[in-house]
Coordinates of C-alpha atoms in Angstrom, one line a residue:
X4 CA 96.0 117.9 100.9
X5 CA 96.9 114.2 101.2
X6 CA 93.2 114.0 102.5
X7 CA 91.9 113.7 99.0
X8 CA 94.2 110.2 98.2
X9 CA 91.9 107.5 98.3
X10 CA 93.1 103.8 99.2
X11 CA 90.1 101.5 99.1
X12 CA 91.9 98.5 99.1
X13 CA 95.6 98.7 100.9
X14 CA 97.0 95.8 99.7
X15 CA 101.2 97.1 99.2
X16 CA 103.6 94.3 97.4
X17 CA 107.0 95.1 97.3
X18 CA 108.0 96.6 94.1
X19 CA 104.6 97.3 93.2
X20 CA 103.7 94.0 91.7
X21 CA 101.2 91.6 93.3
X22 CA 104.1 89.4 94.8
X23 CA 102.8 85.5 95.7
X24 CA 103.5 84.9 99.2
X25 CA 101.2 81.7 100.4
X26 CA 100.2 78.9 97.7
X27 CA 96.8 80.3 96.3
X28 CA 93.5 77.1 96.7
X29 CA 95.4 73.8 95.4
X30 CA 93.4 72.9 92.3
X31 CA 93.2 69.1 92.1
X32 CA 95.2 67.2 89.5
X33 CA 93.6 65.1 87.1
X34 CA 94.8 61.7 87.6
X35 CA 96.7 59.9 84.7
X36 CA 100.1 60.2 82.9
X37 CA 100.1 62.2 79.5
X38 CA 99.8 61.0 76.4
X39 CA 102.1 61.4 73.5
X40 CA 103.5 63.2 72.8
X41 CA 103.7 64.6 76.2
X42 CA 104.6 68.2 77.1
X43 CA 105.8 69.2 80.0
X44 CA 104.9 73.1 81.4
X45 CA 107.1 74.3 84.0
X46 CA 104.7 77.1 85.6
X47 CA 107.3 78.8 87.3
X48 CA 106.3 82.1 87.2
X49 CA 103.4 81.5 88.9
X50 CA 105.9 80.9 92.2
X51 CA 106.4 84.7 92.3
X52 CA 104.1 86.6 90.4
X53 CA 100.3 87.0 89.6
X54 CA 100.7 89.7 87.0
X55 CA 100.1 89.4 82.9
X56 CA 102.3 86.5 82.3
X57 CA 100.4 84.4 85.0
X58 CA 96.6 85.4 83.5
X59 CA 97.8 84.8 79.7
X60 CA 98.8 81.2 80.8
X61 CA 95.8 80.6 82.5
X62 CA 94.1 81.3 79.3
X63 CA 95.8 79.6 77.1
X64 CA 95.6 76.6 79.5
X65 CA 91.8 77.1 79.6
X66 CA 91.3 76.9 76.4
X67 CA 94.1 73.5 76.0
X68 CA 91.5 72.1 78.5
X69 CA 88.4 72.6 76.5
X70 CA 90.0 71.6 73.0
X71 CA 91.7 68.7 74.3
X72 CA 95.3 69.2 73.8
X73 CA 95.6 69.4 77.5
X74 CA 95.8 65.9 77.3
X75 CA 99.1 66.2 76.4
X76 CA 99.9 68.1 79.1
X77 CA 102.1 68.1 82.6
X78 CA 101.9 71.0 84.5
X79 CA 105.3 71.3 87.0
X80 CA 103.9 73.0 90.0
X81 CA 106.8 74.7 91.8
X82 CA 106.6 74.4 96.0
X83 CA 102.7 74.8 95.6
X84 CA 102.2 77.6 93.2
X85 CA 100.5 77.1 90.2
X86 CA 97.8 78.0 87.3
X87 CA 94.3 78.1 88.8
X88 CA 93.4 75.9 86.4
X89 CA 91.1 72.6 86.7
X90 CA 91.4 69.4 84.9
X91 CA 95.3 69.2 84.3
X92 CA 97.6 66.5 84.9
X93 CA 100.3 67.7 87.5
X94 CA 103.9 66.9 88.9
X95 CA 105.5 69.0 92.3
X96 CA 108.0 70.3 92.5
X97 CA 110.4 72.4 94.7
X98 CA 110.8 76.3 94.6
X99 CA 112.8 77.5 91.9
X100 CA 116.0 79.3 93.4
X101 CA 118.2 81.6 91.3
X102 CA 121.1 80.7 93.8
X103 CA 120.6 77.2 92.4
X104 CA 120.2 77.7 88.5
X105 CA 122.6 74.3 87.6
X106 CA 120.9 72.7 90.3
X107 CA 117.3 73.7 88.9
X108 CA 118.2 72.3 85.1
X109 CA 119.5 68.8 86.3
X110 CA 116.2 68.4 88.4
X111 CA 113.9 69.2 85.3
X112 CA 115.8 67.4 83.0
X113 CA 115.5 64.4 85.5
X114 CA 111.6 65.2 85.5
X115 CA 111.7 65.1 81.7
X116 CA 113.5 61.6 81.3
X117 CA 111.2 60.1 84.7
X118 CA 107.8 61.0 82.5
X119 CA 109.2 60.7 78.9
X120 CA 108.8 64.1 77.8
X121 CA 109.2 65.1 74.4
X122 CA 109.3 68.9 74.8
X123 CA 109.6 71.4 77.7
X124 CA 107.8 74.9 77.8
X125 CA 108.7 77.1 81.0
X126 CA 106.1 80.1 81.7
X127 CA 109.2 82.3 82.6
X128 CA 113.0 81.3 81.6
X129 CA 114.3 77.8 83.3
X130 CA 115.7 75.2 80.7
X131 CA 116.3 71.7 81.1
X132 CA 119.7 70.2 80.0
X133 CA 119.0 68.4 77.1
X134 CA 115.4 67.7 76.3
X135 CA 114.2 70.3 73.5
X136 CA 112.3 73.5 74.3
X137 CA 110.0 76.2 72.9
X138 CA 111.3 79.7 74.5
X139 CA 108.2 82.1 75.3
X140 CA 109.1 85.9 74.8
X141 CA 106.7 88.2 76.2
X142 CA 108.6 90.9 76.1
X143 CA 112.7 92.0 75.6
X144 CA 112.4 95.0 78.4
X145 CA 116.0 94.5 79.9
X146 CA 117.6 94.4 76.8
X147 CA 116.0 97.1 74.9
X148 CA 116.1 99.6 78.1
X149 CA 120.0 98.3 79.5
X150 CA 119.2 96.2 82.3
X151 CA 122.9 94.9 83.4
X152 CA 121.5 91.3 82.1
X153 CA 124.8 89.3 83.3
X154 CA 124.5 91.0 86.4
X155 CA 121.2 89.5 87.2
X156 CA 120.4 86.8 87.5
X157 CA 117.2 86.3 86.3
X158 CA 118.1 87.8 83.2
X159 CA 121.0 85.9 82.5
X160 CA 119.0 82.5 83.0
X161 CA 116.8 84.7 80.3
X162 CA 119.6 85.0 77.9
X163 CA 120.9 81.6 78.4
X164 CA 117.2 79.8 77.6
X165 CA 117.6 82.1 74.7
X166 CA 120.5 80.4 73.5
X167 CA 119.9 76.7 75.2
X168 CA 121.0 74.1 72.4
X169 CA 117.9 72.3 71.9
X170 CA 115.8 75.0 71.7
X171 CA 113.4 74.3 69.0
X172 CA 111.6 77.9 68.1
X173 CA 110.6 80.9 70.0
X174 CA 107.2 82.3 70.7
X175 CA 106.9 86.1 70.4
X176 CA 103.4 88.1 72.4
X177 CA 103.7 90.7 69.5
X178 CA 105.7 91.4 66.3
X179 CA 107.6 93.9 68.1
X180 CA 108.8 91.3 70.7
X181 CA 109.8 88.7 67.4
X182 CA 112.1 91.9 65.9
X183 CA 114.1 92.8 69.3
X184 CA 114.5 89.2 69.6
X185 CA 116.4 88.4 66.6
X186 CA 117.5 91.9 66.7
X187 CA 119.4 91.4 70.4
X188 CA 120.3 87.5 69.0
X189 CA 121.2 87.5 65.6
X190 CA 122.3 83.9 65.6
X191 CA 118.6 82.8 65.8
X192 CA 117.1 81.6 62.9
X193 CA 114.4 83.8 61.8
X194 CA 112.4 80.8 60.2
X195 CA 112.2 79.6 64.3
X196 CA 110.5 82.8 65.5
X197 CA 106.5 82.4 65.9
X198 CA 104.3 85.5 66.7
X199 CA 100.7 84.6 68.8
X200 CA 99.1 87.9 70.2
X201 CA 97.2 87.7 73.9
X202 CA 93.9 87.7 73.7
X203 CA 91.4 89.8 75.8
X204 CA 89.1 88.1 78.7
X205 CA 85.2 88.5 77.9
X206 CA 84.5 90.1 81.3
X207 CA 86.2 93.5 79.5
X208 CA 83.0 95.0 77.8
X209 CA 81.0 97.9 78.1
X210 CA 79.1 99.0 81.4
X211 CA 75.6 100.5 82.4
X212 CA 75.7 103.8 83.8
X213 CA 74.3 102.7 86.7
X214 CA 77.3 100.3 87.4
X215 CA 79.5 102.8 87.0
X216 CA 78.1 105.0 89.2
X217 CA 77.9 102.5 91.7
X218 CA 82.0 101.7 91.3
X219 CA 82.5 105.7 91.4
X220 CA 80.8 105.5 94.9
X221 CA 82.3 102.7 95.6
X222 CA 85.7 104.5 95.4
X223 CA 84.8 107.9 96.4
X224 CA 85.3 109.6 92.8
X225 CA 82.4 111.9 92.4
X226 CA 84.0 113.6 89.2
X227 CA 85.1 112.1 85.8
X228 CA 88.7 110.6 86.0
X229 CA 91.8 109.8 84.3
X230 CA 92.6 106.0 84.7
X231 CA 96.2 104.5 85.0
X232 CA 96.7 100.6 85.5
X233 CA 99.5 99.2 86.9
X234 CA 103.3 100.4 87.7
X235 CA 103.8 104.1 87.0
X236 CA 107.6 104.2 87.4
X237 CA 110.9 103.2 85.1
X238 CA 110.1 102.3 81.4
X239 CA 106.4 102.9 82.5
X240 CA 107.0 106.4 82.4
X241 CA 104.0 107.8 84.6
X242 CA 105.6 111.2 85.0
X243 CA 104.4 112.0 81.1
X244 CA 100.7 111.7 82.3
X245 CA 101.7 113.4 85.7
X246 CA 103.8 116.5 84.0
X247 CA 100.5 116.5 80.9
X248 CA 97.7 116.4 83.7
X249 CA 99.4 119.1 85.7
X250 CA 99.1 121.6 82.6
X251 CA 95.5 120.5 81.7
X252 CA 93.0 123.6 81.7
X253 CA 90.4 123.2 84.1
X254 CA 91.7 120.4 85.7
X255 CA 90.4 120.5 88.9
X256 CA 87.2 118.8 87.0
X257 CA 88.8 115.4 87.5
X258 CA 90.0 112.9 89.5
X259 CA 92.7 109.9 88.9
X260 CA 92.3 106.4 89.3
X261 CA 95.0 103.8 89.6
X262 CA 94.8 100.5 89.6
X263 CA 97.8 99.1 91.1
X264 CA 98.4 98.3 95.1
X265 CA 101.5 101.1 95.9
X266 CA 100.2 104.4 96.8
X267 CA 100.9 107.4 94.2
X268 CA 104.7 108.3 94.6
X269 CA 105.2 111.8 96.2
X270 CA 107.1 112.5 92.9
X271 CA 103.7 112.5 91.3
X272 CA 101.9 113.7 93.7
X273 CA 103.5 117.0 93.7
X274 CA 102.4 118.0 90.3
X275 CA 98.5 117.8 91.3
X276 CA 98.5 118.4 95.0
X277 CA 94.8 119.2 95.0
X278 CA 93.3 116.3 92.7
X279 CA 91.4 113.7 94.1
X280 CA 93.1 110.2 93.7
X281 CA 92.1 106.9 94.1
X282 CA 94.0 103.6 93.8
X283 CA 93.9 100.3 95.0
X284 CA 94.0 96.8 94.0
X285 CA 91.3 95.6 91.7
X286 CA 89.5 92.5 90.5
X287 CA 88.9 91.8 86.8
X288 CA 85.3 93.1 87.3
X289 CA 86.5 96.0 89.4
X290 CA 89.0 96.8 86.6
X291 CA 86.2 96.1 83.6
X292 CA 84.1 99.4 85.5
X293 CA 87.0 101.4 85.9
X294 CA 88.0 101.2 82.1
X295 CA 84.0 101.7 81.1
X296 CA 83.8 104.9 83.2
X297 CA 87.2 106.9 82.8
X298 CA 87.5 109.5 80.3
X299 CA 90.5 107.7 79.3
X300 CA 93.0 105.0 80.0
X301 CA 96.4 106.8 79.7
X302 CA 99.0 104.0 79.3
X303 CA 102.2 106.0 78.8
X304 CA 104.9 103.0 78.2
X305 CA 108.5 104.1 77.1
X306 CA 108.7 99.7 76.3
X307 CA 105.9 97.0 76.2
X308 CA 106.2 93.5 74.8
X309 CA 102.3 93.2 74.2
X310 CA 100.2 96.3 76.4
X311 CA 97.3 94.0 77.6
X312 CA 95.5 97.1 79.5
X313 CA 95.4 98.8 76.1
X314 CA 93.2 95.8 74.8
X315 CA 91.2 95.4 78.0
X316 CA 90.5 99.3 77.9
X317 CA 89.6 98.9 74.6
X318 CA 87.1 96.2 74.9
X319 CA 85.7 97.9 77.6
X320 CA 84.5 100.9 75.7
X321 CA 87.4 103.0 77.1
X322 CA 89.2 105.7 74.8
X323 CA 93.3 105.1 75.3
X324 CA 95.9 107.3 75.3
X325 CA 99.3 105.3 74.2
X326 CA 102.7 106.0 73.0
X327 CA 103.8 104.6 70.0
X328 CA 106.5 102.8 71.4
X329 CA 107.4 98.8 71.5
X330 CA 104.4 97.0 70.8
X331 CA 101.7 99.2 71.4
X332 CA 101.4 101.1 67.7
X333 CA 101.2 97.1 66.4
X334 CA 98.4 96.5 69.7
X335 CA 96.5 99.6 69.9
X336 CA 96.7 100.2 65.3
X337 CA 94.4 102.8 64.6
X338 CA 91.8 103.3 67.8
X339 CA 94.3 105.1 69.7
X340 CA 95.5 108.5 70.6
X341 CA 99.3 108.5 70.2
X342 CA 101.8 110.8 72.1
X343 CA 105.5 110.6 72.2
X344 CA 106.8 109.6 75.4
X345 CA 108.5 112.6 75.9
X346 CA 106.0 115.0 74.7
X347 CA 104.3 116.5 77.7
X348 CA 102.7 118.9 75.9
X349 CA 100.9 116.3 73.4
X350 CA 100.0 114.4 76.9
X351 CA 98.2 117.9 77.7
X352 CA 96.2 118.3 74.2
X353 CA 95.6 114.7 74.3
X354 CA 94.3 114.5 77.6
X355 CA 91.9 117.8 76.0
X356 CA 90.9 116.0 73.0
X357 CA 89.9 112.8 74.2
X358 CA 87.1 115.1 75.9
X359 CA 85.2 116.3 72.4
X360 CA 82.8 113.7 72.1
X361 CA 83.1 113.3 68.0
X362 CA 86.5 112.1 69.1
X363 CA 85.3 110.2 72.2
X364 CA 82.8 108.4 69.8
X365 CA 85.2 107.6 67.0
X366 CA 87.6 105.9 69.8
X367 CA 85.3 103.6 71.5
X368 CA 83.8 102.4 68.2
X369 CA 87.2 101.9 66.8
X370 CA 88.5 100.5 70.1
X371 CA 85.5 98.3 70.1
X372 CA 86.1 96.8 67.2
X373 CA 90.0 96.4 67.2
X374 CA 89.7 94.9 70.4
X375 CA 87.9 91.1 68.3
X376 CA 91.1 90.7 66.9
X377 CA 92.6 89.8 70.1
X378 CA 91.4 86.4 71.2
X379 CA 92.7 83.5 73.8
X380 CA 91.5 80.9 71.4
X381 CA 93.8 82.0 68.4
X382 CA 96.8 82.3 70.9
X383 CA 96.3 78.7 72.1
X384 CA 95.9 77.6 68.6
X385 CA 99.3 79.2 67.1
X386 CA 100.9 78.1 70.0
X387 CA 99.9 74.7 70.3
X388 CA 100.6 74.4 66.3
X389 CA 104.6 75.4 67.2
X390 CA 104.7 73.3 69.8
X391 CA 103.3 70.4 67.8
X392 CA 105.8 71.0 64.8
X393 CA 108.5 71.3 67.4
X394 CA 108.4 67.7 68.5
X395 CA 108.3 66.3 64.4
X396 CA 111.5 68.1 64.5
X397 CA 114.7 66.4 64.0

């Protein structure tokens, strides 16, 4: 049975997340001090992870480069890790260490008084000590779900660069994000709370048949397929496509494709023993062909602070199947199928539906067009607008 599992590219990170474990190419810094007034970006996250976080700050940074406000900008690169963007001015600095949380904040805010900055902005959750900040929500997934946040942590330096002092406003990936914020900490002032949706990367668009059939190959699907991106366990609730797809009439038709480095969990596998699978890490033009040939991207979320892969999907010509829950109702609006995360019976009929091709047409037109509302360019531009209000603060 297990001959039918299909790993074209084996690359397994712990916790099935691609997990940074060597510095990436060292893109040159641009040479020069900031100018004012001067903001400094602790890219942080980009120590451990490569996952949504990392690409939506390399586009906004992109686009900070091209307009200019870049010029603003230092970029704290921690122990080698950082955006994979050119033309930025740049400081070192050591790897961030959860052991050492105190230790981290009096070395920033040292940073911050040595180059004069006027405001700090960390791609994850570190703080300074007392130069002001803009906190970056993507998402509130440990509160919302129960994560034990004061027993990690990573989530109590979350919580605590929530409330830092001189915090001047909070940037929110999706409306949804903005209401569990104030929501989970009701002493934030609402007036402080800033909403800029993620944009979508122009390599998601349609695909020729003939590329598509060439990926298929590539992969060793020779039937139409189901497509999942990403983590399938916890809040991501993979078992509700699992459980639907298991029920589907006539379902030895198809095939499922994962995008995402950790083979299927035996869990899952259990419920379609005789299904072809495929899965494997994949490139953003990999992924583009995957979303323009599946019959559907089924993104089955319990919790999501924005639901890139619903966007990218969509921009893609790829139908989705969503739940409504956390932001991907506000995301996905009306060029979605919806199914309660619970529901595996309205994972079945969906999973039937999204196969009548009135319905296939009406999704990739609306999907098609709801994807233009999602653009890098307006993100940067809310963002940068906060951050710039921030420092005329008093």
């Amino acid at each position: 049975r297990n001959s039918g599992r299909i790993a074209w590219r084996r690359d397994v990170a712990s916790a099935g997340v691609e997990i940074q474990t060597q510095p990436r190419n060292r893109i040159p810094a641009r040479s020069g001090r900031p100018e004012k007034p001067r903001i400094a970006i602790d890219a942080v996250f980009f120590q451990d992870y490569l996952t949504g976080i990392a690409r939506v700050w390399e586009e906004i940074l992109s686009v900070w480069v091209k307009d200019g406000f870049a010029d603003h900008l230092l970029i704290l690169d921690r122990d080698g890790f950082g955006p994979q963007v050119s033309n930025l001015m740049r400081r070192d600095l050591p790897a961030h260490d959860y052991e050492r949380i105190s230790e981290d904040r009096e070395l920033l805010q040292n940073v911050c008084d040595d180059e004069g900055v006027d405001l700090f902005v960390s791609t994850f959750c570190t703080t300074p000590t007392r130069t002001p900040s803009i906190f970056m929500a993507y998402d509130m997934i440990p509160e919302v779900i129960g994560i034990n946040a004061i027993a990690e942590p990573m989530w109590k330096e979350k919580s605590e660069a929530i409330g830092y002092a001189n915090c001047k406003g909070y940037v929110c990936i999706s409306h949804n994000t903005a209401k569990d914020l104030k929501s989970h900490f009701p002493a934030i002032d609402p007036a402080s709370v800033h909403v800029a949706h993620c944009g979508v990367n122009p390599v998601f668009r349609p695909a020729e048949e003939s590329e598509i059939a060439e990926f298929r190959k590539k992969i060793g699907i020779d039937r139409p397929y189901f497509l999942l991106v990403g983590q399938r366990k916890s809040y991501k609730n993979g078992i509700l496509f699992f459980n639907g797809f298991a029920g589907l009439p006539g379902k030895d038709r198809f095939a499922i494709v994962n995008s995402g480095a950790r083979p299927i969990e035996e869990e899952f596998l259990k419920l379609v023993p005789d299904t072809p699978i495929a899965y494997g890490r994949m490139s953003d033009e990999e992924l583009r062909l995957a979303y323009a040939g599946a019959e559907a991207l089924v993104f089955p979320s319990f919790y999501e602070g924005f639901g890139m892969p619903v966007v990218e999907a969509m921009a893609s010509g790829c139908p989705v199947i969503t739940t409504p829950m956390g932001s991907l109702a506000e995301v996905a609006g009306p060029a979605a199928l919806f199914v309660g995360p619970m529901d595996v019976a309205g994972m079945t009929q969906a999973l039937i539906e999204v196969q009548q091709p009135e319905t296939r047409k009406a999704l990739v037109a609306a999907g098609l067009q709801r994807a233009q509302s999602f653009r890098w360019t307006d993100m940067a531009d809310k963002i940068k607008a906060v951050l710039l209000a921030a420092v005329e603060k008093p």
